[in-house]
Short mmCIF file of C-alpha atoms and ligand atoms in Angstrom, two decimals:
data_model
loop_
_atom_site.label_atom_id
_atom_site.label_comp_id
_atom_site.label_asym_id
_atom_site.label_seq_id
_atom_site.Cartn_x
_atom_site.Cartn_y
_atom_site.Cartn_z
CA MET D 1 -23.12 -23.79 70.10
CA THR D 2 -22.19 -26.11 67.25
CA HIS D 3 -24.10 -25.43 64.05
CA ALA D 4 -22.15 -27.42 61.46
CA ARG D 5 -23.63 -30.64 60.12
CA PRO D 6 -20.46 -32.63 59.70
CA HIS D 7 -19.97 -35.81 57.75
CA LEU D 8 -18.20 -38.20 60.11
CA HIS D 9 -15.74 -40.71 58.72
CA HIS D 10 -14.43 -43.88 60.32
CA TRP D 11 -11.13 -43.44 62.15
CA ILE D 12 -8.86 -46.34 61.24
CA ALA D 13 -5.08 -46.51 61.69
CA GLY D 14 -4.88 -42.79 62.33
CA GLU D 15 -6.79 -41.72 59.22
CA PHE D 16 -10.33 -40.67 58.47
CA VAL D 17 -11.85 -43.23 56.09
CA ALA D 18 -14.83 -42.24 53.92
CA PRO D 19 -17.64 -44.76 53.48
CA GLY D 20 -17.86 -46.89 50.35
CA ASP D 21 -21.14 -47.56 48.53
CA ALA D 22 -23.04 -47.77 51.82
CA GLY D 23 -22.89 -43.96 52.17
CA TYR D 24 -23.95 -42.18 55.33
CA PHE D 25 -26.68 -42.50 57.94
CA ASP D 26 -28.45 -39.63 59.66
CA ASP D 27 -27.68 -38.62 63.23
CA LEU D 28 -30.67 -36.63 64.55
CA ASN D 29 -31.03 -34.07 67.32
CA PRO D 30 -33.76 -35.64 69.49
CA VAL D 31 -35.19 -32.25 70.46
CA ASP D 32 -36.91 -31.92 67.07
CA ASP D 33 -35.45 -34.79 65.02
CA SER D 34 -33.57 -32.30 62.85
CA LEU D 35 -30.38 -33.44 61.13
CA TYR D 36 -27.40 -33.03 63.44
CA ALA D 37 -24.67 -34.91 61.58
CA ARG D 38 -24.22 -37.68 59.04
CA ALA D 39 -21.95 -40.61 59.78
CA ALA D 40 -20.32 -43.21 57.55
CA ALA D 41 -22.43 -46.36 57.39
CA GLY D 42 -19.84 -49.00 58.21
CA THR D 43 -19.70 -52.40 56.59
CA SER D 44 -18.21 -55.67 57.76
CA ALA D 45 -15.20 -54.86 55.55
CA ASP D 46 -14.65 -51.62 57.51
CA ILE D 47 -14.78 -53.55 60.79
CA GLU D 48 -12.34 -56.15 59.48
CA ARG D 49 -9.90 -53.48 58.36
CA ALA D 50 -10.13 -51.68 61.71
CA VAL D 51 -9.44 -54.90 63.63
CA GLU D 52 -6.50 -55.82 61.36
CA MET D 53 -4.99 -52.35 61.80
CA ALA D 54 -5.56 -52.49 65.55
CA ASP D 55 -3.84 -55.86 65.72
CA ASP D 56 -0.83 -54.52 63.78
CA ALA D 57 -0.62 -51.51 66.09
CA PHE D 58 -0.91 -53.72 69.16
CA ARG D 59 2.09 -55.78 68.05
CA LYS D 60 4.08 -52.66 67.29
CA TYR D 61 3.38 -50.77 70.50
CA ARG D 62 2.61 -53.36 73.16
CA HIS D 63 5.97 -52.92 74.89
CA LEU D 64 5.81 -49.15 75.24
CA PRO D 65 6.82 -48.12 78.77
CA ALA D 66 4.12 -47.55 81.37
CA ALA D 67 5.17 -43.89 81.57
CA VAL D 68 4.11 -43.36 77.95
CA ARG D 69 0.64 -44.76 78.52
CA GLU D 70 0.36 -42.77 81.75
CA ASP D 71 1.14 -39.65 79.74
CA TRP D 72 -1.72 -40.35 77.27
CA MET D 73 -4.18 -40.52 80.18
CA VAL D 74 -2.88 -37.33 81.79
CA LYS D 75 -3.01 -35.46 78.47
CA ALA D 76 -6.46 -36.81 77.53
CA SER D 77 -7.82 -35.72 80.88
CA ALA D 78 -6.46 -32.19 80.40
CA LEU D 79 -7.88 -32.09 76.85
CA ILE D 80 -11.37 -33.03 78.05
CA GLU D 81 -11.17 -30.23 80.59
CA ARG D 82 -9.93 -27.80 77.91
CA ASP D 83 -12.75 -28.85 75.54
CA ALA D 84 -15.44 -29.33 78.20
CA GLY D 85 -17.70 -26.76 76.51
CA ALA D 86 -17.47 -28.48 73.12
CA PHE D 87 -18.13 -31.91 74.66
CA ALA D 88 -21.13 -30.52 76.54
CA ASP D 89 -22.48 -28.96 73.32
CA VAL D 90 -22.37 -32.32 71.55
CA LEU D 91 -23.98 -34.14 74.49
CA ILE D 92 -26.75 -31.55 74.50
CA GLU D 93 -27.37 -31.44 70.75
CA GLU D 94 -26.70 -35.05 69.76
CA ILE D 95 -28.44 -36.96 72.54
CA GLY D 96 -30.62 -34.35 74.26
CA SER D 97 -28.68 -34.09 77.53
CA PRO D 98 -29.74 -31.30 79.86
CA ILE D 99 -26.64 -29.25 80.63
CA ALA D 100 -26.38 -30.55 84.20
CA LYS D 101 -26.09 -34.12 82.89
CA ALA D 102 -23.71 -33.07 80.09
CA GLY D 103 -21.49 -31.35 82.66
CA PHE D 104 -21.54 -34.38 84.93
CA GLU D 105 -20.57 -36.63 82.03
CA THR D 106 -17.68 -34.39 81.01
CA ARG D 107 -16.34 -34.10 84.56
CA PHE D 108 -16.65 -37.82 85.15
CA ALA D 109 -14.75 -38.59 81.94
CA ALA D 110 -11.89 -36.29 82.98
CA SER D 111 -11.85 -37.78 86.46
CA PHE D 112 -11.85 -41.34 85.07
CA LEU D 113 -8.82 -40.50 82.94
CA ARG D 114 -6.95 -39.13 85.95
CA ALA D 115 -7.64 -42.39 87.79
CA ALA D 116 -6.64 -44.41 84.71
CA ALA D 117 -3.27 -42.62 84.64
CA GLY D 118 -2.32 -44.70 87.68
CA VAL D 119 -3.14 -47.98 85.95
CA PRO D 120 -0.10 -48.60 83.69
CA ARG D 121 2.29 -48.66 86.66
CA ARG D 122 0.01 -51.00 88.61
CA ILE D 123 -0.02 -53.86 86.08
CA ARG D 124 1.92 -56.18 88.30
CA GLY D 125 2.52 -59.87 88.55
CA GLU D 126 3.91 -61.88 91.47
CA THR D 127 6.81 -64.04 92.37
CA ILE D 128 5.48 -67.46 93.33
CA PRO D 129 7.09 -70.14 95.51
CA SER D 130 7.97 -73.15 93.37
CA ASP D 131 7.83 -76.85 94.31
CA ALA D 132 10.68 -77.51 91.91
CA PRO D 133 14.16 -77.05 93.41
CA GLY D 134 16.03 -74.18 91.79
CA ARG D 135 13.00 -73.04 89.85
CA PHE D 136 12.26 -69.30 89.87
CA SER D 137 8.54 -68.82 89.31
CA MET D 138 6.57 -65.67 88.57
CA SER D 139 3.39 -64.40 86.99
CA LEU D 140 2.98 -61.55 84.53
CA ARG D 141 -0.10 -59.69 83.44
CA GLU D 142 -0.06 -59.14 79.70
CA PRO D 143 -2.41 -57.17 77.46
CA VAL D 144 -4.89 -59.36 75.58
CA GLY D 145 -4.49 -57.73 72.14
CA VAL D 146 -7.44 -56.12 70.40
CA VAL D 147 -10.35 -55.08 72.62
CA ALA D 148 -13.74 -54.32 71.04
CA GLY D 149 -15.89 -51.69 72.73
CA ILE D 150 -19.58 -51.10 72.08
CA THR D 151 -21.32 -48.13 73.70
CA PRO D 152 -24.97 -47.13 74.33
CA PHE D 153 -26.53 -43.81 73.36
CA ASN D 154 -27.14 -42.44 76.85
CA VAL D 155 -23.67 -41.92 78.33
CA PRO D 156 -21.48 -42.17 75.22
CA LEU D 157 -18.66 -40.04 76.62
CA ILE D 158 -18.43 -41.81 79.98
CA LYS D 159 -18.62 -45.28 78.44
CA GLY D 160 -16.41 -44.43 75.46
CA ILE D 161 -13.75 -43.13 77.87
CA LYS D 162 -14.10 -45.92 80.43
CA GLN D 163 -13.74 -48.64 77.83
CA SER D 164 -11.01 -47.10 75.69
CA ALA D 165 -8.93 -45.64 78.53
CA MET D 166 -8.69 -48.99 80.28
CA ALA D 167 -7.82 -50.82 77.05
CA LEU D 168 -5.09 -48.31 76.19
CA ALA D 169 -3.76 -47.98 79.75
CA THR D 170 -3.24 -51.74 79.91
CA GLY D 171 -1.37 -51.95 76.59
CA ASN D 172 -4.14 -53.10 74.26
CA ALA D 173 -5.47 -51.74 70.98
CA PHE D 174 -9.12 -50.73 70.77
CA VAL D 175 -11.89 -50.71 68.17
CA LEU D 176 -15.03 -48.74 69.07
CA LEU D 177 -18.45 -49.35 67.55
CA PRO D 178 -20.38 -46.43 69.05
CA SER D 179 -24.13 -46.10 69.34
CA GLU D 180 -25.76 -45.06 66.03
CA SER D 181 -27.32 -42.21 68.02
CA ALA D 182 -24.01 -40.79 69.26
CA PRO D 183 -21.37 -40.91 66.48
CA ARG D 184 -20.24 -37.31 67.01
CA VAL D 185 -19.05 -38.05 70.53
CA ALA D 186 -16.98 -40.93 69.11
CA ASP D 187 -15.46 -38.61 66.49
CA MET D 188 -14.38 -36.32 69.33
CA LEU D 189 -12.83 -39.27 71.13
CA ALA D 190 -10.77 -40.16 68.05
CA ARG D 191 -9.43 -36.61 67.90
CA LEU D 192 -8.85 -36.58 71.66
CA TRP D 193 -6.73 -39.74 71.76
CA SER D 194 -4.80 -38.66 68.71
CA GLU D 195 -3.98 -35.28 70.25
CA ALA D 196 -3.07 -37.00 73.52
CA GLY D 197 -0.34 -38.84 71.64
CA VAL D 198 -1.81 -42.32 71.14
CA PRO D 199 -0.10 -43.78 68.04
CA ALA D 200 -2.09 -44.51 64.89
CA GLY D 201 -4.00 -47.79 65.00
CA LEU D 202 -4.31 -48.18 68.77
CA PHE D 203 -7.68 -46.42 68.85
CA ASN D 204 -10.13 -46.92 65.97
CA VAL D 205 -13.78 -46.09 65.38
CA VAL D 206 -16.21 -47.65 62.92
CA TYR D 207 -19.74 -46.23 62.75
CA GLY D 208 -22.79 -48.14 61.70
CA ASP D 209 -25.75 -50.27 62.55
CA GLY D 210 -24.69 -52.55 65.40
CA ALA D 211 -27.37 -55.10 64.54
CA ARG D 212 -25.90 -55.45 61.05
CA ILE D 213 -22.14 -55.23 61.56
CA GLY D 214 -21.69 -55.86 65.29
CA ASP D 215 -21.28 -59.62 64.91
CA THR D 216 -18.32 -59.12 62.58
CA LEU D 217 -16.60 -57.22 65.37
CA THR D 218 -17.47 -59.45 68.30
CA SER D 219 -16.74 -62.71 66.44
CA HIS D 220 -13.51 -61.54 64.77
CA PRO D 221 -10.71 -63.98 65.72
CA LYS D 222 -8.29 -61.12 66.42
CA VAL D 223 -10.65 -59.49 68.94
CA ARG D 224 -9.63 -61.05 72.25
CA ALA D 225 -11.96 -59.17 74.63
CA ILE D 226 -15.31 -57.43 74.30
CA THR D 227 -16.57 -54.69 76.56
CA PHE D 228 -20.23 -53.93 75.94
CA THR D 229 -22.68 -51.50 77.50
CA GLY D 230 -26.27 -51.60 76.29
CA SER D 231 -29.49 -53.54 76.61
CA SER D 232 -29.74 -57.00 78.14
CA ARG D 233 -31.19 -58.28 74.85
CA VAL D 234 -28.06 -57.37 72.86
CA GLY D 235 -25.84 -58.35 75.81
CA ARG D 236 -27.21 -61.91 75.77
CA HIS D 237 -26.53 -62.13 72.04
CA ILE D 238 -22.93 -60.92 72.52
CA ALA D 239 -22.37 -63.31 75.43
CA ALA D 240 -23.41 -66.23 73.19
CA ILE D 241 -20.88 -65.18 70.55
CA ALA D 242 -18.15 -64.66 73.15
CA ALA D 243 -18.82 -68.11 74.62
CA ARG D 244 -18.69 -69.76 71.21
CA GLU D 245 -15.50 -67.94 70.19
CA LEU D 246 -13.92 -68.21 73.67
CA LYS D 247 -13.35 -64.51 74.24
CA LYS D 248 -13.22 -62.53 77.45
CA TYR D 249 -16.09 -60.09 77.97
CA THR D 250 -17.81 -57.71 80.31
CA LEU D 251 -21.44 -56.70 79.92
CA GLU D 252 -23.00 -53.60 81.50
CA LEU D 253 -26.72 -54.01 80.83
CA GLY D 254 -30.20 -52.79 81.69
CA GLY D 255 -31.92 -52.35 85.02
CA LYS D 256 -35.16 -52.05 86.95
CA SER D 257 -33.59 -50.64 90.08
CA PRO D 258 -35.58 -50.55 93.34
CA LEU D 259 -35.55 -47.68 95.82
CA VAL D 260 -36.88 -48.67 99.25
CA ILE D 261 -38.10 -45.99 101.65
CA CYS D 262 -38.74 -47.08 105.22
CA ALA D 263 -41.16 -45.36 107.59
CA ASP D 264 -38.30 -43.91 109.68
CA ALA D 265 -36.69 -42.16 106.70
CA ASP D 266 -36.31 -38.42 106.32
CA ILE D 267 -39.10 -37.93 103.74
CA GLU D 268 -37.73 -34.70 102.33
CA LYS D 269 -34.34 -36.26 101.61
CA ALA D 270 -35.96 -39.42 100.28
CA VAL D 271 -38.16 -37.42 97.87
CA ALA D 272 -35.15 -35.47 96.57
CA ALA D 273 -33.16 -38.68 96.09
CA ALA D 274 -36.08 -40.39 94.36
CA ILE D 275 -36.53 -37.47 91.96
CA PHE D 276 -32.86 -37.56 91.01
CA SER D 277 -32.80 -41.37 90.83
CA ILE D 278 -35.51 -41.66 88.20
CA PHE D 279 -35.81 -38.33 86.40
CA MET D 280 -32.17 -37.37 85.82
CA TYR D 281 -31.65 -37.31 82.01
CA GLN D 282 -35.38 -38.05 81.60
CA GLY D 283 -34.97 -41.54 83.04
CA GLN D 284 -32.61 -42.73 80.34
CA VAL D 285 -30.12 -44.04 82.86
CA CYS D 286 -29.42 -47.71 83.51
CA MET D 287 -29.56 -47.23 87.32
CA GLY D 288 -32.89 -45.33 87.20
CA ALA D 289 -35.19 -46.08 90.17
CA SER D 290 -38.14 -47.30 88.15
CA ARG D 291 -39.63 -49.09 91.19
CA ILE D 292 -40.10 -47.22 94.46
CA TYR D 293 -41.24 -49.19 97.53
CA VAL D 294 -42.58 -47.12 100.42
CA GLU D 295 -43.45 -48.46 103.88
CA ARG D 296 -47.20 -48.25 104.36
CA PRO D 297 -47.39 -45.71 107.25
CA ILE D 298 -45.74 -43.04 105.07
CA PHE D 299 -47.03 -44.23 101.68
CA GLU D 300 -49.68 -41.50 101.31
CA ASP D 301 -47.43 -38.67 102.52
CA PHE D 302 -44.51 -39.76 100.39
CA SER D 303 -46.70 -40.27 97.29
CA LYS D 304 -48.17 -36.77 97.58
CA ALA D 305 -44.80 -35.08 98.13
CA PHE D 306 -43.11 -37.08 95.39
CA ALA D 307 -45.89 -36.53 92.82
CA ALA D 308 -45.89 -32.81 93.61
CA ALA D 309 -42.11 -32.60 93.19
CA ALA D 310 -42.32 -34.57 89.92
CA SER D 311 -45.01 -32.18 88.60
CA ARG D 312 -42.71 -29.24 89.26
CA LEU D 313 -39.91 -30.61 87.05
CA THR D 314 -39.52 -28.71 83.86
CA GLY D 315 -38.49 -29.83 80.43
CA GLY D 316 -37.44 -27.67 77.60
CA ASP D 317 -34.35 -25.49 77.59
CA LEU D 318 -31.48 -27.97 77.81
CA ARG D 319 -29.02 -25.16 78.53
CA ASP D 320 -30.86 -24.09 81.68
CA SER D 321 -29.13 -25.72 84.65
CA SER D 322 -32.47 -26.37 86.38
CA THR D 323 -33.82 -28.47 83.48
CA MET D 324 -33.99 -32.16 84.31
CA LEU D 325 -36.16 -33.44 81.46
CA GLY D 326 -35.02 -33.47 77.87
CA PRO D 327 -36.29 -35.36 74.83
CA ILE D 328 -36.48 -39.14 74.53
CA ILE D 329 -33.81 -40.25 72.12
CA SER D 330 -35.68 -41.93 69.25
CA ASP D 331 -39.06 -42.94 67.88
CA ARG D 332 -38.47 -46.51 68.98
CA GLN D 333 -37.80 -45.42 72.57
CA ARG D 334 -40.71 -42.94 72.58
CA GLN D 335 -43.06 -45.73 71.52
CA ARG D 336 -41.76 -47.90 74.33
CA VAL D 337 -42.32 -45.19 76.97
CA ARG D 338 -45.84 -44.49 75.64
CA ARG D 339 -46.67 -48.20 75.52
CA HIS D 340 -45.66 -48.68 79.16
CA VAL D 341 -47.74 -45.73 80.41
CA ASP D 342 -50.76 -46.53 78.20
CA ASP D 343 -50.72 -50.20 79.10
CA ALA D 344 -50.54 -49.39 82.84
CA ARG D 345 -53.37 -46.82 82.55
CA ASP D 346 -55.54 -49.20 80.48
CA LYS D 347 -55.10 -51.95 83.04
CA GLY D 348 -56.11 -49.71 85.95
CA ALA D 349 -52.99 -47.97 87.28
CA ASN D 350 -53.35 -44.44 88.67
CA VAL D 351 -51.27 -41.69 87.11
CA LEU D 352 -50.30 -39.50 90.08
CA ALA D 353 -48.21 -37.11 87.98
CA GLY D 354 -47.27 -36.60 84.33
CA GLY D 355 -48.30 -38.95 81.57
CA GLN D 356 -48.40 -36.24 78.88
CA TRP D 357 -45.88 -35.27 76.21
CA LEU D 358 -44.70 -31.95 74.90
CA GLY D 359 -43.07 -32.73 71.56
CA ASN D 360 -40.44 -35.38 72.27
CA VAL D 361 -40.35 -34.61 76.00
CA CYS D 362 -42.35 -36.90 78.29
CA GLU D 363 -43.48 -35.42 81.59
CA ALA D 364 -42.12 -36.86 84.81
CA THR D 365 -44.63 -39.66 85.29
CA VAL D 366 -45.54 -41.30 88.59
CA LEU D 367 -47.75 -44.39 88.67
CA ALA D 368 -49.46 -46.15 91.56
CA GLY D 369 -51.58 -49.29 91.63
CA VAL D 370 -49.23 -51.05 89.21
CA MET D 371 -49.91 -54.79 88.95
CA PRO D 372 -47.47 -57.53 87.91
CA GLU D 373 -49.25 -58.09 84.59
CA MET D 374 -48.49 -54.54 83.44
CA ASP D 375 -45.45 -54.16 81.14
CA VAL D 376 -44.09 -51.30 83.25
CA ALA D 377 -43.87 -53.59 86.27
CA ARG D 378 -41.21 -55.84 84.73
CA GLU D 379 -39.65 -54.29 81.64
CA GLU D 380 -37.06 -51.54 81.54
CA THR D 381 -38.88 -48.37 80.38
CA PHE D 382 -35.81 -46.16 79.94
CA GLY D 383 -37.88 -43.01 80.30
CA PRO D 384 -39.14 -40.67 83.06
CA VAL D 385 -41.61 -43.17 84.49
CA THR D 386 -41.66 -44.80 87.91
CA SER D 387 -44.13 -46.82 89.99
CA LEU D 388 -44.88 -46.50 93.71
CA TYR D 389 -45.70 -49.61 95.73
CA PRO D 390 -46.50 -49.92 99.47
CA PHE D 391 -44.82 -52.56 101.69
CA ASP D 392 -45.40 -53.76 105.24
CA SER D 393 -42.17 -55.39 106.39
CA MET D 394 -38.48 -55.50 105.56
CA ASP D 395 -38.81 -59.07 104.35
CA GLU D 396 -41.57 -58.03 101.96
CA ALA D 397 -39.50 -55.07 100.71
CA LEU D 398 -36.59 -57.38 99.98
CA ARG D 399 -38.78 -59.95 98.26
CA LEU D 400 -40.34 -57.26 96.04
CA ALA D 401 -37.00 -55.58 95.33
CA ASN D 402 -35.52 -58.91 94.22
CA ASP D 403 -38.58 -59.93 92.18
CA THR D 404 -37.06 -58.96 88.83
CA GLU D 405 -34.74 -60.45 86.27
CA TYR D 406 -32.50 -57.39 86.65
CA GLY D 407 -29.93 -56.67 89.38
CA LEU D 408 -28.06 -53.44 88.73
CA SER D 409 -28.45 -50.93 91.56
CA ALA D 410 -30.65 -50.62 94.66
CA ALA D 411 -31.03 -48.02 97.39
CA ILE D 412 -32.68 -47.83 100.79
CA PHE D 413 -33.65 -44.90 103.00
CA THR D 414 -33.76 -45.69 106.71
CA ARG D 415 -32.14 -44.58 109.97
CA ASP D 416 -31.95 -48.20 111.17
CA ILE D 417 -28.48 -49.57 110.51
CA ASP D 418 -29.61 -53.18 110.93
CA LYS D 419 -32.30 -52.80 108.28
CA ALA D 420 -29.91 -50.98 105.98
CA LEU D 421 -27.22 -53.64 106.23
CA LYS D 422 -29.69 -56.50 105.87
CA PHE D 423 -30.89 -54.85 102.67
CA ALA D 424 -27.33 -54.28 101.44
CA ARG D 425 -26.46 -57.94 102.01
CA GLU D 426 -29.63 -59.48 100.61
CA ALA D 427 -30.47 -57.28 97.63
CA GLU D 428 -29.59 -59.28 94.50
CA VAL D 429 -27.77 -56.44 92.75
CA GLY D 430 -24.28 -55.28 91.90
CA MET D 431 -24.50 -51.96 93.79
CA VAL D 432 -26.37 -50.77 96.91
CA HIS D 433 -26.58 -47.22 98.23
CA ILE D 434 -27.86 -46.43 101.72
CA ASN D 435 -29.60 -43.07 102.23
CA ALA D 436 -28.53 -42.02 98.74
CA PRO D 437 -29.90 -42.27 95.19
CA THR D 438 -29.70 -45.43 93.07
CA LEU D 439 -27.53 -43.45 90.65
CA HIS D 440 -23.85 -43.22 91.46
CA ASP D 441 -20.52 -43.99 89.84
CA GLU D 442 -16.86 -43.40 90.61
CA PRO D 443 -13.84 -44.35 88.48
CA HIS D 444 -12.20 -46.86 90.83
CA VAL D 445 -15.22 -48.79 92.14
CA PRO D 446 -16.45 -52.18 90.87
CA PHE D 447 -19.35 -50.82 88.81
CA GLY D 448 -21.83 -53.28 87.36
CA GLY D 449 -24.78 -55.54 87.80
CA ALA D 450 -25.92 -59.03 88.72
CA LYS D 451 -28.51 -61.28 87.03
CA ALA D 452 -29.71 -59.84 83.66
CA SER D 453 -27.98 -56.52 84.42
CA GLY D 454 -24.54 -57.68 83.53
CA PHE D 455 -21.53 -59.89 83.69
CA GLY D 456 -18.25 -58.70 85.18
CA ARG D 457 -17.56 -55.24 86.51
CA GLU D 458 -15.88 -52.12 85.17
CA GLY D 459 -13.58 -49.60 86.83
CA THR D 460 -9.90 -48.85 87.03
CA GLU D 461 -9.23 -51.73 89.45
CA VAL D 462 -11.47 -54.56 88.25
CA ASP D 463 -10.97 -53.91 84.55
CA LEU D 464 -7.44 -55.30 84.84
CA ASP D 465 -9.02 -58.76 84.84
CA ILE D 466 -10.65 -58.47 81.45
CA MET D 467 -8.04 -56.26 79.80
CA THR D 468 -5.07 -58.45 80.72
CA GLU D 469 -4.20 -62.12 80.70
CA TRP D 470 -2.12 -63.87 83.36
CA LYS D 471 1.02 -65.59 82.16
CA TRP D 472 3.07 -67.93 84.35
CA VAL D 473 6.79 -67.86 83.66
CA THR D 474 9.47 -70.02 85.27
CA ILE D 475 13.25 -70.09 85.09
CA GLN D 476 15.19 -73.20 86.02
CA THR D 477 18.34 -72.14 87.82
CA GLY D 478 21.24 -74.46 88.54
CA ALA D 479 21.57 -77.71 86.57
CA ALA D 480 18.87 -78.00 83.92
CA GLY D 481 16.13 -80.51 84.67
CA GLU D 482 16.68 -80.67 88.46
CA GLY D 483 13.35 -81.15 90.15
CA GLY D 484 9.99 -80.24 88.70
CA HIS D 485 7.62 -82.63 86.95
P1 NAD U 1 -28.79 -51.14 72.69
O1 NAD U 1 -28.54 -52.48 73.31
O2 NAD U 1 -29.95 -50.97 71.81
O3 NAD U 1 -27.52 -50.70 71.84
C1 NAD U 1 -26.23 -50.61 72.41
C2 NAD U 1 -25.20 -50.76 71.33
O4 NAD U 1 -25.23 -52.09 70.84
C3 NAD U 1 -25.42 -49.86 70.13
O5 NAD U 1 -24.17 -49.27 69.80
C4 NAD U 1 -25.83 -50.82 69.05
O6 NAD U 1 -25.41 -50.41 67.77
C5 NAD U 1 -25.08 -52.05 69.45
N1 NAD U 1 -25.55 -53.34 68.89
C6 NAD U 1 -26.79 -53.72 68.54
N2 NAD U 1 -26.76 -55.00 68.08
C7 NAD U 1 -25.48 -55.42 68.17
C8 NAD U 1 -24.82 -56.65 67.85
N3 NAD U 1 -25.46 -57.71 67.34
N4 NAD U 1 -23.50 -56.74 68.07
C9 NAD U 1 -22.81 -55.70 68.59
N5 NAD U 1 -23.37 -54.51 68.89
C10 NAD U 1 -24.70 -54.38 68.69
O7 NAD U 1 -28.84 -50.09 73.91
P2 NAD U 1 -29.12 -48.51 73.87
O8 NAD U 1 -30.56 -48.29 73.56
O9 NAD U 1 -28.10 -47.80 73.07
O10 NAD U 1 -28.82 -48.15 75.39
C11 NAD U 1 -29.75 -48.33 76.40
C12 NAD U 1 -29.50 -49.61 77.17
O11 NAD U 1 -28.18 -49.62 77.70
C13 NAD U 1 -30.43 -49.73 78.37
O12 NAD U 1 -30.85 -51.06 78.50
C14 NAD U 1 -29.54 -49.33 79.53
O13 NAD U 1 -29.95 -49.82 80.77
C15 NAD U 1 -28.23 -49.89 79.10
N6 NAD U 1 -27.11 -49.22 79.78
C16 NAD U 1 -26.44 -49.89 80.76
C17 NAD U 1 -25.42 -49.26 81.46
C18 NAD U 1 -24.65 -49.98 82.53
O14 NAD U 1 -23.57 -49.52 82.89
N7 NAD U 1 -25.15 -51.09 83.08
C19 NAD U 1 -25.08 -47.94 81.15
C20 NAD U 1 -25.76 -47.29 80.14
C21 NAD U 1 -26.79 -47.93 79.46
#
C-alpha cells in the first residue's frame, strides 16, 4: 500500500520542475475524496517549455538506431512487470480501480510494450518504379517531431503507455498532459521511461487543468501530431484546433455501445458477457454496453437473470478480486450518473436492479422501459447503468443499435452465423465482437471508433500513420536532367 502524499512536479527535459506561483492542485482518492497526492498546476509557460525541450531532444535523437528504441520498449515492459504491484496500488488508490481492473491494466501495458518493441524495425518505406529514365525512386517514413498526448482518467496507464510508446518507438518526442484525476500514474511513467533509458527531453509531462492549458499544447506550432483519448466534447474542440493548425491527430472518444442478444443465444453466457461489458470498473469504460437489446421471446428471462446477477455484484473492498464496483471518480461524474437514473425514473422507466448509492459507489443499475426522451437513452453515462430494450427482428436490432451519434464498439450473441455477420458488416462502429463482450483490446489491432466515437485508430500497426510522415526521395542516375518532368 502507498501511504505517502507526494507533491508531483512536471517532468521536463529529464528534470522535475516545481510549479511557479500557480502552486499545486489536489488529487483525491475517489473512495472517500481524501487527499491522495498534490500535483503541480501547470501553466501555458510550462507547456511551452516542455514542447521546446521536446523539440530540441527530437532533433538530437531522431537518428538513433532502431535497436536503441527497441531496447527502451523491452526494458519498459520488464519494468512494468517488476513494478506491477506499485502500479496496481496507484490505480486502486488514485482512480478507484478494483484490483482485477488494475491488474488487467498493468498486464495490458506490459504486453503493449512488448508489441511496440517490434515497431522500430518495421518503419519501412518502399522502392517505387519511376517514369523518369535513370531515376531511382523511394519512399521513407519519418517521425513527425513532437507528439502531444492527452489521456483520460479511466485507463491512464494503458493510454499513457499506448500513446507514448508509439511516439517513442517511431522516433518522435512526446509531451503528456495527463488527466487531472490521474497525475500519479503519469509520474510513474516519467520514472519508467527514464529508467528504461529514454534520453532527457524525449518524454515530458506537464500536469494541470486541460481546459485551461490544453489549447497551448494542441495549438503549439512545434507539436506536429496530437493523440487524444477522452470525451467527444473535448475531442471535437481538439479536432477544430488541429484542422486550423494543420496537424495530424487521432481521437479516441466516448461511446454508447450496443449489445444485441438474439433469441437463439446461450442466455447464461450472454448474461455473463453483459455483466462484464457494462459493470467492469463501475461502467467507467468507453466500450461499456450501456444499451442492451434482447429479442422479445427471451426478453423476460434475460431481464430477470441479468437483474439478479447485477444485484449480486458487490462494491467496496477494491483489493478483493471479486469486487467489480468501485467509486465513481468525481463529484461531476457522480452528478451525471445520478441525473441519468433520476431522469429515467421520473419519466417512467423501471429500475430492475440497483439505483442506490453507498458513499461514492453506485449500485449496478439496470433500467427497462427507457424512452428516447430520457437522457440515459442518448448520452454517455460513464457509470454502472444500462438499459434493456426488446426487439423483434434483426433489421430492427440494427436500426436501434445504429440510432446513436456514437460508434465505438458493438457485440452480438447468436448461434446464427448469417445474422452475426450481417450485424458485423452493418453496425456503424469501429469494433464488433460476436459472442463476446463489447469490451476488448489487444496491442496490435486497429482500436477505435466511428462517428462521434473517434477519428483514426490506435495500435502498434495503425499508429504508424499518425506518428510518421511519408517522404518521397529520388536520385537521378546517369546524366543529370535525363527524363523526368
Ligand atoms: P475528458 O474529455 O473530460 O478529459 C480528457 C482529458 O482532456 C483530460 O486530461 C483533460 O484535462 C483534457 N482536456 C480538457 N480540455 C482540454 C482542452 N481544451 N485541450 C486539451 N485537453 C483538454 O474525459 P475524461 O472524463 O477524463 O474521460 C472519460 C471520457 O473518455 C469518456 O467519454 C470515455 O468514453 C472516453 N474514453 C475513450 C476511450 C477510447 O479509447 N475511445 C478510452 C477511455 C476513455
